[in-house]
Backbone as JSON Lines, residues from 0, in Angstrom:
{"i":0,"aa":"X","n":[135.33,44.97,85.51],"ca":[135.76,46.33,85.2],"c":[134.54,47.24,85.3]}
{"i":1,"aa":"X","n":[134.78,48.2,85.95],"ca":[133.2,49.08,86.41],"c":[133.72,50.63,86.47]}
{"i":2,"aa":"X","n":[134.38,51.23,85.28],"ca":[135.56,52.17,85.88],"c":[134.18,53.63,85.0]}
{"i":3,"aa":"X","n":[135.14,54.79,84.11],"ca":[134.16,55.85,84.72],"c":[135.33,56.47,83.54]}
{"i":4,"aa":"X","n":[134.55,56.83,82.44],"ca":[135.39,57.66,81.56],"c":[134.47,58.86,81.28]}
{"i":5,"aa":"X","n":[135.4,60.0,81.4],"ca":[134.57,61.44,81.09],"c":[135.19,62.47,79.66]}
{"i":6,"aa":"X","n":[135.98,61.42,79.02],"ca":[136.77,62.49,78.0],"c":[137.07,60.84,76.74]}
{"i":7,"aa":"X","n":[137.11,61.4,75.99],"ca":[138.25,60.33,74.7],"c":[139.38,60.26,75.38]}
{"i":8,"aa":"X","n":[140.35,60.6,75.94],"ca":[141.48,60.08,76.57],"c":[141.41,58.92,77.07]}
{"i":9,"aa":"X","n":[140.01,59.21,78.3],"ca":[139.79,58.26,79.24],"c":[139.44,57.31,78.94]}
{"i":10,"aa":"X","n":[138.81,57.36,77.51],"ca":[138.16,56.35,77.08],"c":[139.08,55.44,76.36]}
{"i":11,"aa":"X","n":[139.95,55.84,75.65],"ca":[140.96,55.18,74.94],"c":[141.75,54.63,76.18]}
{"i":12,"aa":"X","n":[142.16,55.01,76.95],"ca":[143.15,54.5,78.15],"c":[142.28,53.43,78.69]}
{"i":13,"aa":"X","n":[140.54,53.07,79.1],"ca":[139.76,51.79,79.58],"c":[139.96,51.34,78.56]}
{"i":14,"aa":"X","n":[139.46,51.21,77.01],"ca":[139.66,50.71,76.03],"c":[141.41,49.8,76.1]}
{"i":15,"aa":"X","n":[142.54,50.76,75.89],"ca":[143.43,50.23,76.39],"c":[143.77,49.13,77.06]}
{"i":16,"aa":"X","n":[143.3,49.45,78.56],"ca":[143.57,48.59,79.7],"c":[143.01,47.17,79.42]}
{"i":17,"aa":"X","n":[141.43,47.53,79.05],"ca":[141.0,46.27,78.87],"c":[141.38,45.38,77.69]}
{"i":18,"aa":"X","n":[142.21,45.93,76.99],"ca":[142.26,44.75,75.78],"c":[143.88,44.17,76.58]}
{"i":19,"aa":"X","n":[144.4,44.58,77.26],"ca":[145.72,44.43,77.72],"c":[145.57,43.29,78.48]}
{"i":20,"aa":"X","n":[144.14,43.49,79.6],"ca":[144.0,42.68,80.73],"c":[143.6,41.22,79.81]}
{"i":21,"aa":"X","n":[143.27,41.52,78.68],"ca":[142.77,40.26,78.1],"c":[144.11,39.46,77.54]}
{"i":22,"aa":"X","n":[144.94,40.17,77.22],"ca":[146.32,39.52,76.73],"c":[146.46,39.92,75.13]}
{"i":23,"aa":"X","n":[145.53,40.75,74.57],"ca":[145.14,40.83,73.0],"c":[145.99,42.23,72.97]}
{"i":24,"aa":"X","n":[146.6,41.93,71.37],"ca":[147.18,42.66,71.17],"c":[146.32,43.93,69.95]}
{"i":25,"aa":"X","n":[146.61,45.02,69.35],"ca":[145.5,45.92,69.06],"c":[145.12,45.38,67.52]}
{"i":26,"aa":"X","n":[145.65,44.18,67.1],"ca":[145.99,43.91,65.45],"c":[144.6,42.56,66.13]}
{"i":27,"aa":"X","n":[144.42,41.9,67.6],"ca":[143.66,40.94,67.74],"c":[142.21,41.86,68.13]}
{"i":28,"aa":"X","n":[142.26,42.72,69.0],"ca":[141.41,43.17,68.82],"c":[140.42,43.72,67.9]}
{"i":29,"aa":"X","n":[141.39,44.38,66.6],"ca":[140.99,44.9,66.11],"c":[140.08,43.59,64.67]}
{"i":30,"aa":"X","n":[140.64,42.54,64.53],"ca":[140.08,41.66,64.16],"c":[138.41,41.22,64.74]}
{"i":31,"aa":"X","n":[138.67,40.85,65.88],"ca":[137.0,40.86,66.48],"c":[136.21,42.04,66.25]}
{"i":32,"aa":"X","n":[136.75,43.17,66.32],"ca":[135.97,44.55,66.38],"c":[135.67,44.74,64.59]}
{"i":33,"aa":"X","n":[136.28,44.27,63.68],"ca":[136.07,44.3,62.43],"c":[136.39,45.76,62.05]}
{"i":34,"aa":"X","n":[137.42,45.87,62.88],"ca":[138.09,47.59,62.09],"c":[139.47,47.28,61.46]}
{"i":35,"aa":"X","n":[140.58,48.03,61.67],"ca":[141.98,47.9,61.11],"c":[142.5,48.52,62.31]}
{"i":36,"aa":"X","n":[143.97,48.07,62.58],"ca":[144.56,48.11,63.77],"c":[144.65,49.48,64.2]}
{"i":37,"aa":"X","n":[145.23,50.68,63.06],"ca":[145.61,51.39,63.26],"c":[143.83,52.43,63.88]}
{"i":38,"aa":"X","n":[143.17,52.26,63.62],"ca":[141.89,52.83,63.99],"c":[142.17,52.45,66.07]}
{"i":39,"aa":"X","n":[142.45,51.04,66.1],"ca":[142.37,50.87,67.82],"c":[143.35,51.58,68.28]}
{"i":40,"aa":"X","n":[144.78,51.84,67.7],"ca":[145.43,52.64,67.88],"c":[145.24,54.09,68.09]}
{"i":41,"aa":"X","n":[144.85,54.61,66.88],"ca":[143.97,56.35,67.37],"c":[143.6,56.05,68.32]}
{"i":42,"aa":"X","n":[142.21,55.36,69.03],"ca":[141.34,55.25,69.73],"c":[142.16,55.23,71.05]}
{"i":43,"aa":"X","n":[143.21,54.46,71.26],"ca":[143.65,54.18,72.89],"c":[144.54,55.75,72.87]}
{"i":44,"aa":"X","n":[144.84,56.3,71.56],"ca":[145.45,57.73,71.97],"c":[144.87,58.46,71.84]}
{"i":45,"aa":"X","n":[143.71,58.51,72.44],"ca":[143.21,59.57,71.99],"c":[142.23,60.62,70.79]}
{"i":46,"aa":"X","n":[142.27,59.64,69.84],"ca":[142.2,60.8,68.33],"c":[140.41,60.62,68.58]}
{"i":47,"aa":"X","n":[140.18,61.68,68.43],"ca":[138.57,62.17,68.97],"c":[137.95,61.99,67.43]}
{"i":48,"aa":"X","n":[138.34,61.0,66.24],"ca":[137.35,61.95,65.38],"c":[136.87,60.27,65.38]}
{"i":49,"aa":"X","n":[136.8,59.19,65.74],"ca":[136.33,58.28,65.82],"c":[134.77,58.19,65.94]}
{"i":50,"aa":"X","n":[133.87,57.56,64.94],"ca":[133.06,56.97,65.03],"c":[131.97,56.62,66.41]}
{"i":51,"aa":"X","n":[130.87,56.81,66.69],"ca":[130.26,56.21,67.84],"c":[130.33,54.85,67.45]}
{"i":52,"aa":"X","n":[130.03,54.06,66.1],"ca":[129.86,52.86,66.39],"c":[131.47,52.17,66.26]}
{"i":53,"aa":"X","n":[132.34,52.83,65.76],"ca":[133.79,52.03,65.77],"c":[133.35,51.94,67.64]}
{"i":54,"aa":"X","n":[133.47,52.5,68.16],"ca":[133.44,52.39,69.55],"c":[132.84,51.51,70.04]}
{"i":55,"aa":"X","n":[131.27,51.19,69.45],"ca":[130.3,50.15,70.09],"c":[131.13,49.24,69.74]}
{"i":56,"aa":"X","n":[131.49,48.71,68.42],"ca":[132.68,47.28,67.97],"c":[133.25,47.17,68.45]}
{"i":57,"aa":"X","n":[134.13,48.5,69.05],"ca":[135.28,47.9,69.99],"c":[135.21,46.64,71.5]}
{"i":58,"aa":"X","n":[133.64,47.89,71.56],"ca":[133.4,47.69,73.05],"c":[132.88,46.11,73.2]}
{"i":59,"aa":"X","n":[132.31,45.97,71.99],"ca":[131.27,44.64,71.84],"c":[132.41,43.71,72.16]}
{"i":60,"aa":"X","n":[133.59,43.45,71.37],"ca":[134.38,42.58,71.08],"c":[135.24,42.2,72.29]}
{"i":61,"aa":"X","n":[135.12,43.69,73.63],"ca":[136.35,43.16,74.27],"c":[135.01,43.26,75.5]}
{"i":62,"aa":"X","n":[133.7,42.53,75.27],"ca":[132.26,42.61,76.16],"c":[131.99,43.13,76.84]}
{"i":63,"aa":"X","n":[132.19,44.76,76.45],"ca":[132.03,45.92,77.56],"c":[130.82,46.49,76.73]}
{"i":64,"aa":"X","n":[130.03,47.51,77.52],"ca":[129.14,48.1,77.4],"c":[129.0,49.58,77.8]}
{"i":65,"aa":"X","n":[128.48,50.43,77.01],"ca":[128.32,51.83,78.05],"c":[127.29,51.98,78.31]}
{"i":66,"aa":"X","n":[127.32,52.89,79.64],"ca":[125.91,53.19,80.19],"c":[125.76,54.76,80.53]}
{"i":67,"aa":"X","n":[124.54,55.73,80.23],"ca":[124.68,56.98,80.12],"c":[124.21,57.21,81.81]}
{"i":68,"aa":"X","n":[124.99,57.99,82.6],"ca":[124.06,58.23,83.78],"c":[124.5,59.2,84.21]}
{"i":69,"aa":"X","n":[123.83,59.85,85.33],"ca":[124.12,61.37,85.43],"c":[125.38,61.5,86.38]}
{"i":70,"aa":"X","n":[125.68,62.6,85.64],"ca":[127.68,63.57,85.79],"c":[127.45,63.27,87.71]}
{"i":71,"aa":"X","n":[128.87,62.57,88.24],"ca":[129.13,62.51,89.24],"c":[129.59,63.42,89.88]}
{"i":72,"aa":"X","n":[129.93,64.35,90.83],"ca":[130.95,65.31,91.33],"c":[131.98,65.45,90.92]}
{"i":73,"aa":"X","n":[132.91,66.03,90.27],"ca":[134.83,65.88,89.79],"c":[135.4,67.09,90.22]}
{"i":74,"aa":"X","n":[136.36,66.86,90.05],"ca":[137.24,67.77,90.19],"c":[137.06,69.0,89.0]}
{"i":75,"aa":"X","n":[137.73,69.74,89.54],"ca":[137.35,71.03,88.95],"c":[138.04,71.2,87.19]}
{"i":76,"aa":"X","n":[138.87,70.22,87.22],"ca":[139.62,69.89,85.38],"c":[138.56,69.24,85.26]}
{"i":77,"aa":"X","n":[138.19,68.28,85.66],"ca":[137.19,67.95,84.85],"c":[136.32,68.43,83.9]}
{"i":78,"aa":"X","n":[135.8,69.82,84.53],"ca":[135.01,70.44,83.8],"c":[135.72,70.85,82.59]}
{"i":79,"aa":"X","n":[136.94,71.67,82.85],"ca":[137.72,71.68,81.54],"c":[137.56,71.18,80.18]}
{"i":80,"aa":"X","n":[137.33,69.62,80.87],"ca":[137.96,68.65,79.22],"c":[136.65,68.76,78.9]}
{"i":81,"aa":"X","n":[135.57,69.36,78.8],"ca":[134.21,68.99,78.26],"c":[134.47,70.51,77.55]}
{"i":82,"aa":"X","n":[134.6,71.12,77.74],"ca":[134.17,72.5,76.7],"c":[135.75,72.5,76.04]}
């Protein structure tokens, strides 16, 4: 998985995908990640007031990582969802 999130949506929707592709459901995930289900829940919808490190747990548990690197070209919404 090598995908490219620019908003909490996007991020909850990779978050999403990948716990899906694993077969885990958000009550298993959320066990490895050492949160409560309903927190992975906000998170794949969206709810922006989440934690940086609920995020690192998430990420740890389903062995993903982020990496900061510089803004690619997008489309012109793109810019949108940042301000």
């Amino acid at each position: 998985m090598n995908e490219m999130a620019r908003n909490t949506r996007q991020l909850g929707a990779l978050i999403q995908r990948a716990r899906k592709q694993r077969g885990w459901s958000q009550g298993q995930l959320a066990e490895l990640a050492g949160i409560r289900q309903s927190t992975v829940s906000l998170i794949e919808t969206d709810d922006t007031s989440a934690r940086a490190e609920t995020i690192f747990a998430i990420l740890a548990a389903l062995d993903l990582e982020m990496r900061v690197t510089p803004r690619s070209k997008g489309a012109a919404t793109d810019l949108a969802d940042i301000f």
